[in-house]
């Protein structure tokens, strides 16, 4: 399954295709990270749905400090 999350600049949460069951392993992917805050919020939202975050991938880390 593919789940798309759009945090947008307002950092809201909009899920599309989120039909995964609790206990499902997921990988988080972010195109650009500056502080890592978006991934932290996404991780919390996924864990709140009972999903297990097994990895986080960032294509570009602007500051080299995202955690």
mmCIF file of N, CA and C in Angstrom:
data_model
loop_
_atom_site.group_PDB
_atom_site.id
_atom_site.type_symbol
_atom_site.label_atom_id
_atom_site.label_comp_id
_atom_site.label_asym_id
_atom_site.label_seq_id
_atom_site.Cartn_x
_atom_site.Cartn_y
_atom_site.Cartn_z
ATOM 1 N N UNK A 1 0.838 -1.190 0.000
ATOM 2 C CA UNK A 1 0.000 0.000 0.000
ATOM 3 C C UNK A 1 0.871 1.237 0.000
ATOM 4 N N UNK A 2 0.348 2.295 -0.577
ATOM 5 C CA UNK A 2 1.018 3.585 -0.570
ATOM 6 C C UNK A 2 0.122 4.561 0.161
ATOM 7 N N UNK A 3 0.692 5.236 1.145
ATOM 8 C CA UNK A 3 -0.043 6.240 1.901
ATOM 9 C C UNK A 3 0.638 7.570 1.675
ATOM 10 N N UNK A 4 -0.125 8.552 1.265
ATOM 11 C CA UNK A 4 0.421 9.881 1.063
ATOM 12 C C UNK A 4 -0.025 10.783 2.196
ATOM 13 N N UNK A 5 0.909 11.546 2.700
ATOM 14 C CA UNK A 5 0.625 12.496 3.773
ATOM 15 C C UNK A 5 1.055 13.851 3.305
ATOM 16 N N UNK A 6 0.190 14.824 3.412
ATOM 17 C CA UNK A 6 0.523 16.174 2.998
ATOM 18 C C UNK A 6 0.473 17.071 4.215
ATOM 19 N N UNK A 7 1.639 17.390 4.737
ATOM 20 C CA UNK A 7 1.714 18.288 5.876
ATOM 21 C C UNK A 7 1.574 19.725 5.461
ATOM 22 N N UNK A 8 1.948 20.025 4.223
ATOM 23 C CA UNK A 8 1.853 21.396 3.733
ATOM 24 C C UNK A 8 2.652 22.354 4.592
ATOM 25 N N UNK A 9 2.626 23.590 4.236
ATOM 26 C CA UNK A 9 3.365 24.598 5.010
ATOM 27 C C UNK A 9 2.717 24.857 6.363
ATOM 28 N N UNK A 10 1.413 24.581 6.477
ATOM 29 C CA UNK A 10 0.725 24.772 7.748
ATOM 30 C C UNK A 10 0.904 23.587 8.684
ATOM 31 N N UNK A 11 1.543 22.523 8.201
ATOM 32 C CA UNK A 11 1.823 21.323 8.977
ATOM 33 C C UNK A 11 0.572 20.642 9.494
ATOM 34 N N UNK A 12 -0.503 20.714 8.703
ATOM 35 C CA UNK A 12 -1.702 19.947 9.020
ATOM 36 C C UNK A 12 -1.499 18.517 8.583
ATOM 37 N N UNK A 13 -2.475 17.694 8.817
ATOM 38 C CA UNK A 13 -2.354 16.290 8.423
ATOM 39 C C UNK A 13 -3.503 15.941 7.496
ATOM 40 N N UNK A 14 -3.185 15.462 6.307
ATOM 41 C CA UNK A 14 -4.191 14.986 5.367
ATOM 42 C C UNK A 14 -3.718 13.637 4.839
ATOM 43 N N UNK A 15 -4.468 12.597 5.111
ATOM 44 C CA UNK A 15 -4.092 11.245 4.698
ATOM 45 C C UNK A 15 -4.827 10.875 3.438
ATOM 46 N N UNK A 16 -4.172 10.121 2.571
ATOM 47 C CA UNK A 16 -4.802 9.584 1.373
ATOM 48 C C UNK A 16 -4.390 8.121 1.242
ATOM 49 N N UNK A 17 -5.340 7.236 1.186
ATOM 50 C CA UNK A 17 -5.032 5.818 1.035
ATOM 51 C C UNK A 17 -4.593 5.159 2.329
ATOM 52 N N UNK A 18 -4.960 5.729 3.456
ATOM 53 C CA UNK A 18 -4.510 5.213 4.749
ATOM 54 C C UNK A 18 -5.410 4.088 5.240
ATOM 55 N N UNK A 19 -5.316 2.934 4.600
ATOM 56 C CA UNK A 19 -6.114 1.777 4.987
ATOM 57 C C UNK A 19 -5.259 0.707 5.648
ATOM 58 N N UNK A 20 -4.169 1.113 6.264
ATOM 59 C CA UNK A 20 -3.261 0.159 6.893
ATOM 60 C C UNK A 20 -3.759 -0.185 8.289
ATOM 61 N N UNK A 21 -3.553 -1.427 8.673
ATOM 62 C CA UNK A 21 -3.962 -1.894 9.998
ATOM 63 C C UNK A 21 -2.899 -1.559 11.027
ATOM 64 N N UNK A 22 -3.321 -1.464 12.269
ATOM 65 C CA UNK A 22 -2.370 -1.301 13.375
ATOM 66 C C UNK A 22 -1.393 -2.465 13.337
ATOM 67 N N UNK A 23 -0.137 -2.184 13.628
ATOM 68 C CA UNK A 23 0.891 -3.212 13.601
ATOM 69 C C UNK A 23 1.625 -3.293 12.275
ATOM 70 N N UNK A 24 1.166 -2.524 11.270
ATOM 71 C CA UNK A 24 1.817 -2.514 9.964
ATOM 72 C C UNK A 24 3.123 -1.732 10.049
ATOM 73 N N UNK A 25 4.188 -2.285 9.472
ATOM 74 C CA UNK A 25 5.476 -1.591 9.412
ATOM 75 C C UNK A 25 5.443 -0.564 8.289
ATOM 76 N N UNK A 26 5.951 0.644 8.568
ATOM 77 C CA UNK A 26 5.959 1.711 7.566
ATOM 78 C C UNK A 26 7.342 2.363 7.505
ATOM 79 N N UNK A 27 7.638 2.942 6.347
ATOM 80 C CA UNK A 27 8.853 3.725 6.139
ATOM 81 C C UNK A 27 8.424 5.148 5.837
ATOM 82 N N UNK A 28 9.014 6.114 6.524
ATOM 83 C CA UNK A 28 8.699 7.517 6.301
ATOM 84 C C UNK A 28 9.711 8.101 5.321
ATOM 85 N N UNK A 29 9.217 8.867 4.335
ATOM 86 C CA UNK A 29 10.081 9.477 3.337
ATOM 87 C C UNK A 29 9.740 10.963 3.266
ATOM 88 N N UNK A 30 10.774 11.801 3.364
ATOM 89 C CA UNK A 30 10.590 13.253 3.250
ATOM 90 C C UNK A 30 11.544 13.747 2.175
ATOM 91 N N UNK A 31 11.058 14.627 1.310
ATOM 92 C CA UNK A 31 11.921 15.110 0.237
ATOM 93 C C UNK A 31 13.001 16.045 0.758
ATOM 94 N N UNK A 32 12.641 16.986 1.621
ATOM 95 C CA UNK A 32 13.602 17.959 2.146
ATOM 96 C C UNK A 32 13.355 18.132 3.637
ATOM 97 N N UNK A 33 14.422 18.087 4.418
ATOM 98 C CA UNK A 33 14.304 18.310 5.865
ATOM 99 C C UNK A 33 15.198 19.472 6.263
ATOM 100 N N UNK A 34 14.681 20.306 7.148
ATOM 101 C CA UNK A 34 15.488 21.395 7.680
ATOM 102 C C UNK A 34 15.781 21.144 9.147
ATOM 103 N N UNK A 35 14.737 20.897 9.934
ATOM 104 C CA UNK A 35 14.928 20.659 11.369
ATOM 105 C C UNK A 35 14.580 19.233 11.781
ATOM 106 N N UNK A 36 13.858 18.526 10.936
ATOM 107 C CA UNK A 36 13.389 17.188 11.282
ATOM 108 C C UNK A 36 12.034 17.211 11.951
ATOM 109 N N UNK A 37 11.468 18.401 12.126
ATOM 110 C CA UNK A 37 10.180 18.526 12.805
ATOM 111 C C UNK A 37 9.033 17.852 12.076
ATOM 112 N N UNK A 38 9.020 17.934 10.754
ATOM 113 C CA UNK A 38 7.943 17.310 9.981
ATOM 114 C C UNK A 38 7.965 15.801 10.157
ATOM 115 N N UNK A 39 9.156 15.206 10.085
ATOM 116 C CA UNK A 39 9.244 13.754 10.289
ATOM 117 C C UNK A 39 8.846 13.375 11.709
ATOM 118 N N UNK A 40 9.180 14.207 12.672
ATOM 119 C CA UNK A 40 8.796 13.913 14.059
ATOM 120 C C UNK A 40 7.276 13.917 14.199
ATOM 121 N N UNK A 41 6.612 14.897 13.579
ATOM 122 C CA UNK A 41 5.146 14.951 13.629
ATOM 123 C C UNK A 41 4.534 13.779 12.877
ATOM 124 N N UNK A 42 5.111 13.437 11.741
ATOM 125 C CA UNK A 42 4.600 12.311 10.967
ATOM 126 C C UNK A 42 4.774 11.005 11.725
ATOM 127 N N UNK A 43 5.936 10.837 12.365
ATOM 128 C CA UNK A 43 6.172 9.634 13.179
ATOM 129 C C UNK A 43 5.109 9.529 14.275
ATOM 130 N N UNK A 44 4.844 10.622 14.962
ATOM 131 C CA UNK A 44 3.846 10.616 16.035
ATOM 132 C C UNK A 44 2.461 10.266 15.493
ATOM 133 N N UNK A 45 2.120 10.813 14.321
ATOM 134 C CA UNK A 45 0.812 10.532 13.726
ATOM 135 C C UNK A 45 0.706 9.057 13.327
ATOM 136 N N UNK A 46 1.774 8.500 12.770
ATOM 137 C CA UNK A 46 1.767 7.087 12.382
ATOM 138 C C UNK A 46 1.666 6.187 13.604
ATOM 139 N N UNK A 47 2.462 6.502 14.617
ATOM 140 C CA UNK A 47 2.423 5.693 15.840
ATOM 141 C C UNK A 47 1.065 5.804 16.513
ATOM 142 N N UNK A 48 0.417 6.967 16.382
ATOM 143 C CA UNK A 48 -0.933 7.139 16.918
ATOM 144 C C UNK A 48 -1.951 6.242 16.227
ATOM 145 N N UNK A 49 -1.671 5.861 14.993
ATOM 146 C CA UNK A 49 -2.542 4.934 14.254
ATOM 147 C C UNK A 49 -2.146 3.487 14.499
ATOM 148 N N UNK A 50 -1.095 3.286 15.300
ATOM 149 C CA UNK A 50 -0.668 1.928 15.617
ATOM 150 C C UNK A 50 0.315 1.339 14.615
ATOM 151 N N UNK A 51 0.820 2.167 13.698
ATOM 152 C CA UNK A 51 1.788 1.696 12.720
ATOM 153 C C UNK A 51 3.176 1.684 13.346
ATOM 154 N N UNK A 52 4.036 0.803 12.859
ATOM 155 C CA UNK A 52 5.395 0.676 13.381
ATOM 156 C C UNK A 52 6.355 1.317 12.384
ATOM 157 N N UNK A 53 6.995 2.416 12.781
ATOM 158 C CA UNK A 53 7.944 3.110 11.908
ATOM 159 C C UNK A 53 9.271 2.368 11.977
ATOM 160 N N UNK A 54 9.690 1.787 10.844
ATOM 161 C CA UNK A 54 10.913 0.983 10.819
ATOM 162 C C UNK A 54 12.098 1.752 10.238
ATOM 163 N N UNK A 55 11.828 2.841 9.500
ATOM 164 C CA UNK A 55 12.914 3.646 8.935
ATOM 165 C C UNK A 55 12.387 5.013 8.539
ATOM 166 N N UNK A 56 13.306 5.986 8.492
ATOM 167 C CA UNK A 56 13.005 7.320 7.996
ATOM 168 C C UNK A 56 14.058 7.670 6.949
ATOM 169 N N UNK A 57 13.606 8.180 5.794
ATOM 170 C CA UNK A 57 14.506 8.521 4.697
ATOM 171 C C UNK A 57 14.297 9.979 4.329
ATOM 172 N N UNK A 58 15.403 10.726 4.181
ATOM 173 C CA UNK A 58 15.344 12.121 3.764
ATOM 174 C C UNK A 58 16.228 12.282 2.528
ATOM 175 N N UNK A 59 15.669 12.860 1.456
ATOM 176 C CA UNK A 59 16.439 13.048 0.225
ATOM 177 C C UNK A 59 17.465 14.166 0.395
ATOM 178 N N UNK A 60 17.048 15.301 0.988
ATOM 179 C CA UNK A 60 17.932 16.445 1.177
ATOM 180 C C UNK A 60 17.795 16.957 2.602
ATOM 181 N N UNK A 61 18.915 17.019 3.317
ATOM 182 C CA UNK A 61 18.954 17.589 4.657
ATOM 183 C C UNK A 61 19.607 18.965 4.517
ATOM 184 N N UNK A 62 18.795 20.011 4.535
ATOM 185 C CA UNK A 62 19.279 21.371 4.239
ATOM 186 C C UNK A 62 20.417 21.818 5.144
ATOM 187 N N UNK A 63 20.324 21.519 6.403
ATOM 188 C CA UNK A 63 21.301 22.005 7.354
ATOM 189 C C UNK A 63 22.302 20.932 7.795
ATOM 190 N N UNK A 64 22.003 19.695 7.450
ATOM 191 C CA UNK A 64 22.851 18.618 7.923
ATOM 192 C C UNK A 64 22.645 18.328 9.402
ATOM 193 N N UNK A 65 21.509 18.833 9.933
ATOM 194 C CA UNK A 65 21.252 18.679 11.370
ATOM 195 C C UNK A 65 19.913 18.026 11.681
ATOM 196 N N UNK A 66 19.141 17.688 10.663
ATOM 197 C CA UNK A 66 17.826 17.091 10.917
ATOM 198 C C UNK A 66 17.997 15.784 11.685
ATOM 199 N N UNK A 67 17.124 15.584 12.674
ATOM 200 C CA UNK A 67 17.205 14.371 13.503
ATOM 201 C C UNK A 67 15.888 13.647 13.516
#
